[in-house]
CSV table of C-alpha atoms in Angstrom, one decimal:
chain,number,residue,atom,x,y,z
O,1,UNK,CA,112.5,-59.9,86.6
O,2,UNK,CA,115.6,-57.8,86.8
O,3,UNK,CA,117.4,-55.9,89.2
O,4,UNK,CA,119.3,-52.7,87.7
O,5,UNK,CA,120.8,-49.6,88.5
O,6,UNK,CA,119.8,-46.2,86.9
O,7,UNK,CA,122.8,-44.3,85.6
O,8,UNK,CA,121.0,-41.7,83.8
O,9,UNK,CA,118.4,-39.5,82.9
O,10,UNK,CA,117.7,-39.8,79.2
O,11,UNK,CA,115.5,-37.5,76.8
O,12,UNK,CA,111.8,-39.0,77.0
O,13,UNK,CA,112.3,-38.5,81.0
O,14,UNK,CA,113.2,-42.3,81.1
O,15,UNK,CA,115.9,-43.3,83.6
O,16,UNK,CA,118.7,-45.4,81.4
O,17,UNK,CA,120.2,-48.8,82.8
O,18,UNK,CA,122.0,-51.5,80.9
O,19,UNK,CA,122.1,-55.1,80.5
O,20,UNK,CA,123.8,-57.7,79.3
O,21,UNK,CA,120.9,-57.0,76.3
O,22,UNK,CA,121.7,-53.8,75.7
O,23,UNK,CA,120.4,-50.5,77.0
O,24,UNK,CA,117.1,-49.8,79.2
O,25,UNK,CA,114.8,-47.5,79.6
O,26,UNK,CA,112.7,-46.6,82.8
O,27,UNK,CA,109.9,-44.6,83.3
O,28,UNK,CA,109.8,-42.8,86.5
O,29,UNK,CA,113.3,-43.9,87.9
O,30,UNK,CA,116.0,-41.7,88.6
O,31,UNK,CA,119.5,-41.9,88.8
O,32,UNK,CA,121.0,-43.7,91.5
O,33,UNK,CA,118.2,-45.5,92.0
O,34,UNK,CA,118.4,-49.3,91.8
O,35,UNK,CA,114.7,-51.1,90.4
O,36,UNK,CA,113.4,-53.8,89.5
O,37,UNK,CA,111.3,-54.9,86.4
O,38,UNK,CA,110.3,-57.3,83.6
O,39,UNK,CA,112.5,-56.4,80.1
O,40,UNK,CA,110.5,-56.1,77.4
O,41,UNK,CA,111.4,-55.1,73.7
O,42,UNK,CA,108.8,-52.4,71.8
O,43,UNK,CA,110.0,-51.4,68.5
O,44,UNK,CA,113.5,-52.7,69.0
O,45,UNK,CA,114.3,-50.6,72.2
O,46,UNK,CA,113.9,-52.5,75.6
O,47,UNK,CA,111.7,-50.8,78.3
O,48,UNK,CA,111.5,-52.0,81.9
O,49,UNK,CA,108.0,-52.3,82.8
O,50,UNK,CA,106.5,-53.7,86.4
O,51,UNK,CA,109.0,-51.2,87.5
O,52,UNK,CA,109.5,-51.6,91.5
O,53,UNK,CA,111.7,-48.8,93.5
O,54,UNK,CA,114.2,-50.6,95.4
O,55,UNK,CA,116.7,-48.3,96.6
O,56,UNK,CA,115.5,-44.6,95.9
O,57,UNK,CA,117.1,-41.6,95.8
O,58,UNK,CA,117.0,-39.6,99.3
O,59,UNK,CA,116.1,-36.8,97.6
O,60,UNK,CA,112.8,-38.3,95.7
O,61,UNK,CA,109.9,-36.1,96.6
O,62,UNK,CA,107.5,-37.4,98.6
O,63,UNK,CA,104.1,-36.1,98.2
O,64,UNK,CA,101.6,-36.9,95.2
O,65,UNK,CA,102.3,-35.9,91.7
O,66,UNK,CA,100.5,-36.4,89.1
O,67,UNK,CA,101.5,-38.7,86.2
O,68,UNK,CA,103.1,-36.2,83.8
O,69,UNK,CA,105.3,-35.3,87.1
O,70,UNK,CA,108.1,-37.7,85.7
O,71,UNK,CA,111.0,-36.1,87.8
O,72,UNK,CA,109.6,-36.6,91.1
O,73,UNK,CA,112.7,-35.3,93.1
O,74,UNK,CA,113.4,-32.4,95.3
O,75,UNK,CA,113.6,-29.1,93.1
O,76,UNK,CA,117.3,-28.6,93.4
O,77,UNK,CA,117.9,-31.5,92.2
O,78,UNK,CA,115.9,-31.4,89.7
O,79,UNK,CA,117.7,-28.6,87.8
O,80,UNK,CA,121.6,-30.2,87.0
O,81,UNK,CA,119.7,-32.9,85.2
O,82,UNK,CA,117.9,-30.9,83.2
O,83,UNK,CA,121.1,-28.6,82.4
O,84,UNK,CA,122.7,-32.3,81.1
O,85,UNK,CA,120.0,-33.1,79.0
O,86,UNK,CA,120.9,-29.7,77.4
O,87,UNK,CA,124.2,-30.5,77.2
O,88,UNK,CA,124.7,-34.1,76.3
O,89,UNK,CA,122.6,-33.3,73.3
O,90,UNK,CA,124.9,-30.3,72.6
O,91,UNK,CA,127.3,-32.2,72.6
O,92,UNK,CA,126.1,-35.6,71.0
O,93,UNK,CA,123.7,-34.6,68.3
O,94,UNK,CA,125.4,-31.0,67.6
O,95,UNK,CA,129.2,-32.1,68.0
O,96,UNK,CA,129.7,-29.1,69.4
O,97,UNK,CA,131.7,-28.4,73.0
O,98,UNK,CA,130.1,-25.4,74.4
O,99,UNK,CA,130.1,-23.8,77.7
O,100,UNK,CA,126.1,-22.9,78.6
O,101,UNK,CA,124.9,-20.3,80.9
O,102,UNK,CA,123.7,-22.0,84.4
O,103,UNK,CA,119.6,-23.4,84.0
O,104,UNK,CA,117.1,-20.8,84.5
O,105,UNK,CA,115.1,-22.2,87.8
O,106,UNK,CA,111.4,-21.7,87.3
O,107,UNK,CA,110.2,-18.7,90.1
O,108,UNK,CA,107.8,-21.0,91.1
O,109,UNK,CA,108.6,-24.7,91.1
O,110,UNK,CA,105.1,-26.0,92.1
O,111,UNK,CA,102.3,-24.1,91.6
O,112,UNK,CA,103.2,-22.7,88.1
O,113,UNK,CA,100.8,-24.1,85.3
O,114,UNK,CA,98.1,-21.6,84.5
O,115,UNK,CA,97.2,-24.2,81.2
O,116,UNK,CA,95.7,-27.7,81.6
O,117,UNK,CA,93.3,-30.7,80.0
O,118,UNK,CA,92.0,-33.1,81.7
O,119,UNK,CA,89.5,-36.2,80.6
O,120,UNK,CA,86.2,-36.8,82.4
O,121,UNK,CA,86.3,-39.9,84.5
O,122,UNK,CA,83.4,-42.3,83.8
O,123,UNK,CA,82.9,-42.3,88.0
O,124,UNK,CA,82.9,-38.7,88.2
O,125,UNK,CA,85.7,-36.3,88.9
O,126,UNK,CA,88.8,-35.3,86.7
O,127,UNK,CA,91.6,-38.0,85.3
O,128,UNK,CA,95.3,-37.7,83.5
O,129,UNK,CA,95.2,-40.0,80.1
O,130,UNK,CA,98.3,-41.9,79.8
O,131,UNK,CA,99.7,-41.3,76.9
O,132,UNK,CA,101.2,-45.3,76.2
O,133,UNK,CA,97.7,-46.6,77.2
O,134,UNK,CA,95.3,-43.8,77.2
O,135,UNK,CA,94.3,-45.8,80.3
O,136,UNK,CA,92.7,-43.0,83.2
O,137,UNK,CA,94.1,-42.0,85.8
O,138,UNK,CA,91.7,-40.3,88.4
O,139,UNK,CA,93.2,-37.2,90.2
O,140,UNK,CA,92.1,-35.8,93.4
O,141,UNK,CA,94.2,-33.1,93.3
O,142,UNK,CA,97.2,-31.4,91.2
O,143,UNK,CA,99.7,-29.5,93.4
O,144,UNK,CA,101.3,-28.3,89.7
O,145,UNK,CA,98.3,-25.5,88.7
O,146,UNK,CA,98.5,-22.1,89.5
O,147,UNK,CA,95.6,-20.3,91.9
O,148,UNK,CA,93.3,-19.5,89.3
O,149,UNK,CA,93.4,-23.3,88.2
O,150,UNK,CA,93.2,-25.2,91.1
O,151,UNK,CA,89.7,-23.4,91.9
O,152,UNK,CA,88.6,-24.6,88.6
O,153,UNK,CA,89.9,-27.9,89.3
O,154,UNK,CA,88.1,-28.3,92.4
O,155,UNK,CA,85.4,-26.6,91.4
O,156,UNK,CA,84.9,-28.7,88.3
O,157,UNK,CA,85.5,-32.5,90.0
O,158,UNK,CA,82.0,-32.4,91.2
O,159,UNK,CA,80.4,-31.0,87.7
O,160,UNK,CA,79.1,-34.1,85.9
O,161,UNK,CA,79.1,-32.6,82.3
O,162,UNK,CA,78.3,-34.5,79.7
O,163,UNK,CA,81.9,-34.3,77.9
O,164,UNK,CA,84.9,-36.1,76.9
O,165,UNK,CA,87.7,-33.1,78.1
O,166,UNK,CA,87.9,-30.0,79.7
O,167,UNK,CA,90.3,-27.8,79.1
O,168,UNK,CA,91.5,-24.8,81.6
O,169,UNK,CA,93.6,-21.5,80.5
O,170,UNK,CA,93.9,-19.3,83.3
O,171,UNK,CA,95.4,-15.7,83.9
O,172,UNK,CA,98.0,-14.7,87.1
O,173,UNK,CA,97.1,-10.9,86.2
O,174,UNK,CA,93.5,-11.1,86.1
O,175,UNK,CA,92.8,-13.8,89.1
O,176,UNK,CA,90.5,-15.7,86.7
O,177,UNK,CA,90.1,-19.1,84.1
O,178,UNK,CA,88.6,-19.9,80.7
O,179,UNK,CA,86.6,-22.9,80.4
O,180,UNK,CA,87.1,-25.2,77.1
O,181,UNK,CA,84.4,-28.3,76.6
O,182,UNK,CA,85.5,-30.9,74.5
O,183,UNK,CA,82.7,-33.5,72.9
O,184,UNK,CA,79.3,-33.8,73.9
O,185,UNK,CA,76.6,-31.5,72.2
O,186,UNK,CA,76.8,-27.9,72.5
O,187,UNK,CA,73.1,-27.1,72.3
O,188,UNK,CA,73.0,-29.4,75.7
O,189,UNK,CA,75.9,-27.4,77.1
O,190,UNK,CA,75.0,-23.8,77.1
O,191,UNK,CA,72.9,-24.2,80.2
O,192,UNK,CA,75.5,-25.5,82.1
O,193,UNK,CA,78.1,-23.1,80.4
O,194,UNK,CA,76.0,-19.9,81.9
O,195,UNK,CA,75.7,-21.9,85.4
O,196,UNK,CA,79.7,-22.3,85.4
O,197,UNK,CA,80.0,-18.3,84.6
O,198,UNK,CA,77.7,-17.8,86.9
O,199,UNK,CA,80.1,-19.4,89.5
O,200,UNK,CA,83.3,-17.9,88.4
O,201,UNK,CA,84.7,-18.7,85.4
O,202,UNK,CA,85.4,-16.0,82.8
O,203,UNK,CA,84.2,-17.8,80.0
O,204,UNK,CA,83.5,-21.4,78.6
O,205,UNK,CA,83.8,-22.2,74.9
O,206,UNK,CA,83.1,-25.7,73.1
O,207,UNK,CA,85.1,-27.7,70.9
O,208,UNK,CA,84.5,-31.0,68.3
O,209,UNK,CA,86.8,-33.6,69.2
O,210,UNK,CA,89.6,-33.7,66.6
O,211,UNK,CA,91.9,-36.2,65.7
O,212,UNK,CA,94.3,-33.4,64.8
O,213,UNK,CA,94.0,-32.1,68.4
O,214,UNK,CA,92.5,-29.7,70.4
O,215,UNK,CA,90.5,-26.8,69.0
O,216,UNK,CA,91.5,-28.3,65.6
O,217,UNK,CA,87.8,-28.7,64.7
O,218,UNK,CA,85.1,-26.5,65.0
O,219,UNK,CA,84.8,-24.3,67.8
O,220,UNK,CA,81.8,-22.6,69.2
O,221,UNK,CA,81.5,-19.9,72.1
O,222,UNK,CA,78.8,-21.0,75.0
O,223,UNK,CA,78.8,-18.2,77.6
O,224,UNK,CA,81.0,-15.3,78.6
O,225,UNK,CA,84.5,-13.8,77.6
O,226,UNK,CA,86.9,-15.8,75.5
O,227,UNK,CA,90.2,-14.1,75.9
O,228,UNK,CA,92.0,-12.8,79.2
O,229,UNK,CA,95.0,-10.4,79.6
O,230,UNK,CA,98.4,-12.1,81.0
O,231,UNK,CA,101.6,-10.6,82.3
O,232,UNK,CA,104.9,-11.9,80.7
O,233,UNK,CA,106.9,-10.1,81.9
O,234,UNK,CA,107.8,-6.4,80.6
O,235,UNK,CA,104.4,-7.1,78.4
O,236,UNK,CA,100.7,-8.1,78.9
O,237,UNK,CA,98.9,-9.9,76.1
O,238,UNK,CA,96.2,-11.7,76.0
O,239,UNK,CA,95.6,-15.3,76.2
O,240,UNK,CA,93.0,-17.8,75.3
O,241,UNK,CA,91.9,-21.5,76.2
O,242,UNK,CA,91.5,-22.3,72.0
O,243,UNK,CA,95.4,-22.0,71.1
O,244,UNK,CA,98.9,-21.6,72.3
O,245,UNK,CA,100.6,-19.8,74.8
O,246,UNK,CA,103.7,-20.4,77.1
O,247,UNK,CA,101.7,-22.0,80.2
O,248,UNK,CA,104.3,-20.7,83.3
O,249,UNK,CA,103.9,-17.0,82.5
O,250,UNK,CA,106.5,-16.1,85.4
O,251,UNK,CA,109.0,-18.1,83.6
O,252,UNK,CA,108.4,-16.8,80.1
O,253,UNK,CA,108.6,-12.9,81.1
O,254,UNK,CA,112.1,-13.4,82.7
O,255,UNK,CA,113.2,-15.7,79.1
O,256,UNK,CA,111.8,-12.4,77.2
O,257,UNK,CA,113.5,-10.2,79.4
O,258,UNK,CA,117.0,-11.5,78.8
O,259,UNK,CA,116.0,-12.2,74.7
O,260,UNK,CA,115.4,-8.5,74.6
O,261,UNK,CA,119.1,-7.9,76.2
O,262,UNK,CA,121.1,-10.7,73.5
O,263,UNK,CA,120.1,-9.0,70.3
O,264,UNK,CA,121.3,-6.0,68.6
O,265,UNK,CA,118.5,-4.5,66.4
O,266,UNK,CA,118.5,-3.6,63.3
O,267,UNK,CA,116.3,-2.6,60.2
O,268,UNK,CA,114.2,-5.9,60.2
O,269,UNK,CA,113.0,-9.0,62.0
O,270,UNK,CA,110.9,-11.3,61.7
O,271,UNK,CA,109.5,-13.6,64.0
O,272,UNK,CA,108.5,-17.5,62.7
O,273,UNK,CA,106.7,-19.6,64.2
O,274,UNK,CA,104.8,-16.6,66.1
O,275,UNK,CA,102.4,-17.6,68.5
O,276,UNK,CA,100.1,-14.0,69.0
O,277,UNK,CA,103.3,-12.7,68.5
O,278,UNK,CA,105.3,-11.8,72.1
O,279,UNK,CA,109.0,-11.6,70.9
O,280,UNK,CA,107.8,-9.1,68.1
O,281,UNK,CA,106.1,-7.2,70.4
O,282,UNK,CA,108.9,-7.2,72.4
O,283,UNK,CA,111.2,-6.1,69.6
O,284,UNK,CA,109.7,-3.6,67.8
O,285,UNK,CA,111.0,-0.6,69.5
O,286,UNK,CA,114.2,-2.3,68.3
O,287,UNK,CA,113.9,-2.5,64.8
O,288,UNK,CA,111.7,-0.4,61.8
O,289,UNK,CA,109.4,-3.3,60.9
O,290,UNK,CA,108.9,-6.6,62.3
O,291,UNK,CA,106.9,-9.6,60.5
O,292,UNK,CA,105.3,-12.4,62.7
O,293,UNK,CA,104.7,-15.1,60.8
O,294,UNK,CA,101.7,-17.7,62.4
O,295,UNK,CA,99.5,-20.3,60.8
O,296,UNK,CA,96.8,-20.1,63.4
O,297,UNK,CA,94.2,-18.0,62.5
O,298,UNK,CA,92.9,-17.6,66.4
O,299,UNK,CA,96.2,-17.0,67.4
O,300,UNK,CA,96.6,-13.9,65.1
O,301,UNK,CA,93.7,-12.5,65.6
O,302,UNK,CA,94.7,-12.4,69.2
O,303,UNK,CA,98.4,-10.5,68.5
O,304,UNK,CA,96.3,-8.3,66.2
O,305,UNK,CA,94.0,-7.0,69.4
O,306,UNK,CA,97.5,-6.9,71.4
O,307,UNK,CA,99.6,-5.2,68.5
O,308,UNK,CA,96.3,-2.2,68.8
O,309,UNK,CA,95.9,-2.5,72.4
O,310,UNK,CA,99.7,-1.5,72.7
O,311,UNK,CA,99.7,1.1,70.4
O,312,UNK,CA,102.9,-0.9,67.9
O,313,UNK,CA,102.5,0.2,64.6
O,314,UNK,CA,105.6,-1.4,63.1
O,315,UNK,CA,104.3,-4.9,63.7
O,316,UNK,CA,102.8,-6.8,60.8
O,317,UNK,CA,101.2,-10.5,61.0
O,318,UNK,CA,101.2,-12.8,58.2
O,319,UNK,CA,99.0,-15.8,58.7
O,320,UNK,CA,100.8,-18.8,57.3
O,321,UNK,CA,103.1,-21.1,57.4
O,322,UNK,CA,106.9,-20.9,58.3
O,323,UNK,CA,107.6,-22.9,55.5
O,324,UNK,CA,106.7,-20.0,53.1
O,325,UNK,CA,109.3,-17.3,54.9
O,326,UNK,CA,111.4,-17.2,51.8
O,327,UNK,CA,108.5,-15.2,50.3
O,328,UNK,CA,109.1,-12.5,52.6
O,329,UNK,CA,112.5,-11.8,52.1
O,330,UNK,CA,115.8,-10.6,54.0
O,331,UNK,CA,115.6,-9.8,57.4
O,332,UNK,CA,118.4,-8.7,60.1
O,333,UNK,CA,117.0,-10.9,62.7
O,334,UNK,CA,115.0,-14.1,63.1
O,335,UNK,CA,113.6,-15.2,65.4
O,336,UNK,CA,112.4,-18.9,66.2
O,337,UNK,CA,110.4,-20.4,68.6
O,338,UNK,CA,109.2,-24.0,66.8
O,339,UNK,CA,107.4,-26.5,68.1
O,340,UNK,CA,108.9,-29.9,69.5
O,341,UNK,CA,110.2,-31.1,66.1
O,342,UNK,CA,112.3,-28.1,65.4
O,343,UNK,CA,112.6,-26.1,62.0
O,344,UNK,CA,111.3,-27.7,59.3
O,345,UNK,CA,113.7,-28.3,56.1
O,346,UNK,CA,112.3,-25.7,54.4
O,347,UNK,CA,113.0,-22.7,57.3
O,348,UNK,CA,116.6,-24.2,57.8
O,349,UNK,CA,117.3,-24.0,54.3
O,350,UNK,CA,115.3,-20.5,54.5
O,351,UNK,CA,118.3,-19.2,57.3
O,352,UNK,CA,121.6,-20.5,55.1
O,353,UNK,CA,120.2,-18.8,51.9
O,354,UNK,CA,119.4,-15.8,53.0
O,355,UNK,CA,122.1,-15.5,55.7
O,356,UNK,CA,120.2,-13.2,58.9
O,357,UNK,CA,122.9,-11.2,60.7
O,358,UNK,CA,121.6,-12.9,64.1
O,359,UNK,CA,119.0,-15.9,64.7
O,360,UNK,CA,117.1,-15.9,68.4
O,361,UNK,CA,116.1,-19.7,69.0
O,362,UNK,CA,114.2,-20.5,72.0
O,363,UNK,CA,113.5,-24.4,71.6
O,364,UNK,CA,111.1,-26.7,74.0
O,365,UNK,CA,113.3,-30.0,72.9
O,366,UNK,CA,116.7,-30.2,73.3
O,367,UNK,CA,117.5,-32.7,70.6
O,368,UNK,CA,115.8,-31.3,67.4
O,369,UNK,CA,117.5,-27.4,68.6
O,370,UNK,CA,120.9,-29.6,68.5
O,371,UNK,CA,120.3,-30.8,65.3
O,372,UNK,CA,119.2,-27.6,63.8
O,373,UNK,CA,122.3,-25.5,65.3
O,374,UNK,CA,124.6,-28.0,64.0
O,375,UNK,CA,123.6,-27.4,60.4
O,376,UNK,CA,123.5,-24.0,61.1
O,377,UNK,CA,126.7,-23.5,62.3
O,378,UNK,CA,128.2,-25.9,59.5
O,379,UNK,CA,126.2,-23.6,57.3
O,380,UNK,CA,128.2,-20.3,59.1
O,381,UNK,CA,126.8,-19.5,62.2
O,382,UNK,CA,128.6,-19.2,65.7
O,383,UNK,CA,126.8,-20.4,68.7
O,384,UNK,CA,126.8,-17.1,70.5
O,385,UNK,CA,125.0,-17.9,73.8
O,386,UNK,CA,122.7,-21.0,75.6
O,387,UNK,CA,121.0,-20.9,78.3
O,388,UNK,CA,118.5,-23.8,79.6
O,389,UNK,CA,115.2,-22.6,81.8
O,390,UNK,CA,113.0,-24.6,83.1
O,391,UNK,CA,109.4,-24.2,82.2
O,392,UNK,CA,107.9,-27.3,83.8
O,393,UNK,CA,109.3,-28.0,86.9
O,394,UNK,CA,108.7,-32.1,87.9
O,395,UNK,CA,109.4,-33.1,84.5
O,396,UNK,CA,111.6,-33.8,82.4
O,397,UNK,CA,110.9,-30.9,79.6
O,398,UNK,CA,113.1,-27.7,79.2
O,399,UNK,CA,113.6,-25.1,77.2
O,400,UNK,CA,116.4,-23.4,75.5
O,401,UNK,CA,117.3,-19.7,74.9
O,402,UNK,CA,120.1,-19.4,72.4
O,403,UNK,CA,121.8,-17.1,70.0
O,404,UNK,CA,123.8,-17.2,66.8
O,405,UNK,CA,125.6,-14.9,65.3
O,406,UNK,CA,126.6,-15.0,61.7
O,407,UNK,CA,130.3,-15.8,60.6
């Protein structure tokens, strides 16, 4: 066993230490903490595990978290880390020295999610599946969901369906929660699925367990609505509990409201990486046309009922993939909001050929949206503006809003 002091907090949300050995990585500690642990080496980077607290921060929160809560600290202190993350990858993977804009706090730092999956716990009740073990982890409670969620939470703890997940999508605007059932049979769910409409929930779909994720497989509808209308900000759309959307709403309307401010408009824009298609929503008063580009079928059908909903009639969707955007030509503005492995090849490549006067990034990983603004301003572009916001307060993710400017 080893005693060692945190200096750090490293991408991953691992506290950093070294040793004689070399560096170490900690889950869960913080920096200025001093631990204690057993070294052990996975894939030729040591790890601490057996990890004891000796000397912890005074600012360590103390209530319950659950286990993705990996910055368990007071919320103001949570915020100049996350700024450095930002900016030691600025810095170390872009070799660029750039001054960002102070971290967007989240408006609401517990309290926020209105998105969740849980597994079903073979004793009943609702766990967190570790990701390095897939070991359970049986929660009573999680102080992280919004209203809507934490009544489906408590609601659904003393439910024994017959499934392997349940999935939660919720709606601040509306006051209510869509229901997804992963595994099990859905001819011996539908009962229950009218029973738990019935008791409040807006609707509950099922889903085939998929080693491509979530809603990768085949989907069915049990009982009751599937889709419910969120605010973000200066727009409502809708939402669903089958694909992808931003899960801190209040956070995401005030990053759209300042996107909408950085860019200049133009002739056109197109949107990669589209979602059900909020930023070109959000843009079309700005430009003539706007293309979102998506490859999720549920996800455009959604921005389609939005794009109508909202009257937008310079808005086109284009179901496919990112990859292909150098079929749809030359565009004033593009916009980029990518998963956490960045732009593909083939979209950076896409950007230094056909040269967009401006490119909106908003990245969930800091590293990858270093190494793709590095090429890209080797490739011509100036960094223009940065700012972090925090999406997911108690952990270590964050989020980047950034601009660049050709030449």
């Amino acid at each position: 066993m080893k005693v060692l002091a945190v200096e750090k907090l490293v991408p991953g949300g691992y506290g950093l230490a070294r040793t004689e050995e070399g560096a170490v990585l900690i889950k869960g500690a913080l920096p200025g903490e001093v631990v204690r642990g057993k070294p052990v080496r996975r894939k030729g980077t040591l790890f601490l595990e057996e990890v004891e607290v000796l000397t912890p921060r005074p600012d360590r929160y103390p209530h319950p978290l659950p286990p993705s809560a990996d910055l368990p600290l007071a919320y103001e202190s949570q915020l100049p880390l996350k700024e450095g993350l930002v900016q030691d990858a600025l810095m170390r993977i872009a070799r660029l020295s750039f001054s960002l804009a102070p971290i967007h706090p989240s408006p609401r730092p517990l309290g926020y999610r209105t998105a969740a999956q849980y597994a079903r716990h073979p004793l009943g009740g609702l766990a967190y599946r570790l990701p390095e073990t897939q070991e359970l982890f049986r929660l009573e409670e999680d102080p992280l969901l919004a209203e809507p969620l934490a009544w489906a939470f408590s609601l659904l703890k003393t439910w024994p369906l017959p499934v392997e997940e349940v999935a939660l999508r919720g709606s601040l605007l509306e006051g209510r929660v869509l229901l997804g059932l992963i595994g099990g049979n859905p001819e011996n769910l539908k009962r229950p699925a009218k029973a738990l409409v019935r008791e409040g929930f807006a609707g509950v779909v099922w889903a085939e367990p998929s080693p491509k994720g979530r809603f990768r497989g085949r989907v069915q509808p049990l009982h009751g609505e599937r889709t419910l209308l969120e605010r973000f900000g200066p727009l409502t759309a809708t939402v669903s509990v089958e694909s992808f959307s931003q899960v801190n709403p209040l956070a995401m309307g005030e990053l759209l409201e300042e996107a909408l401010n950085l860019v200049s408009g133009g002739q056109r824009a197109l949107e990669l990486y589209a979602g059900s298609g909020l930023f070109s929503l959000l843009l079309a008063p700005r430009f003539q046309e706007v293309v979102a580009v998506e490859i999720s079928k549920e996800a455009v059908r959604r921005g389609e009922a939005d794009r109508r909903r909202l009257g937008i009639e310079n808005v086109r969707f284009h179901r496919g993939d990112a990859k292909e955007a150098r079929n749809l030509g030359r565009f004033d503005l593009v916009v980029l909001d990518p998963p956490r492995s960045g732009l593909s090849p083939e979209v950076r490549a896409y950007l230094l050929e056909s040269r967009p006067k401006e490119v909106l990034y908003v990245a969930c990983d800091p590293a990858t949206w270093a190494r793709d603004v590095g090429e890209l301003v080797r490739g011509g572009y100036q960094l223009a503006f940065a700012r972090p916001y925090d999406f997911f307060p108690f952990t270590h993710h964050v989020e980047v809003l950034s601009l660049m400017r050709l030449g």
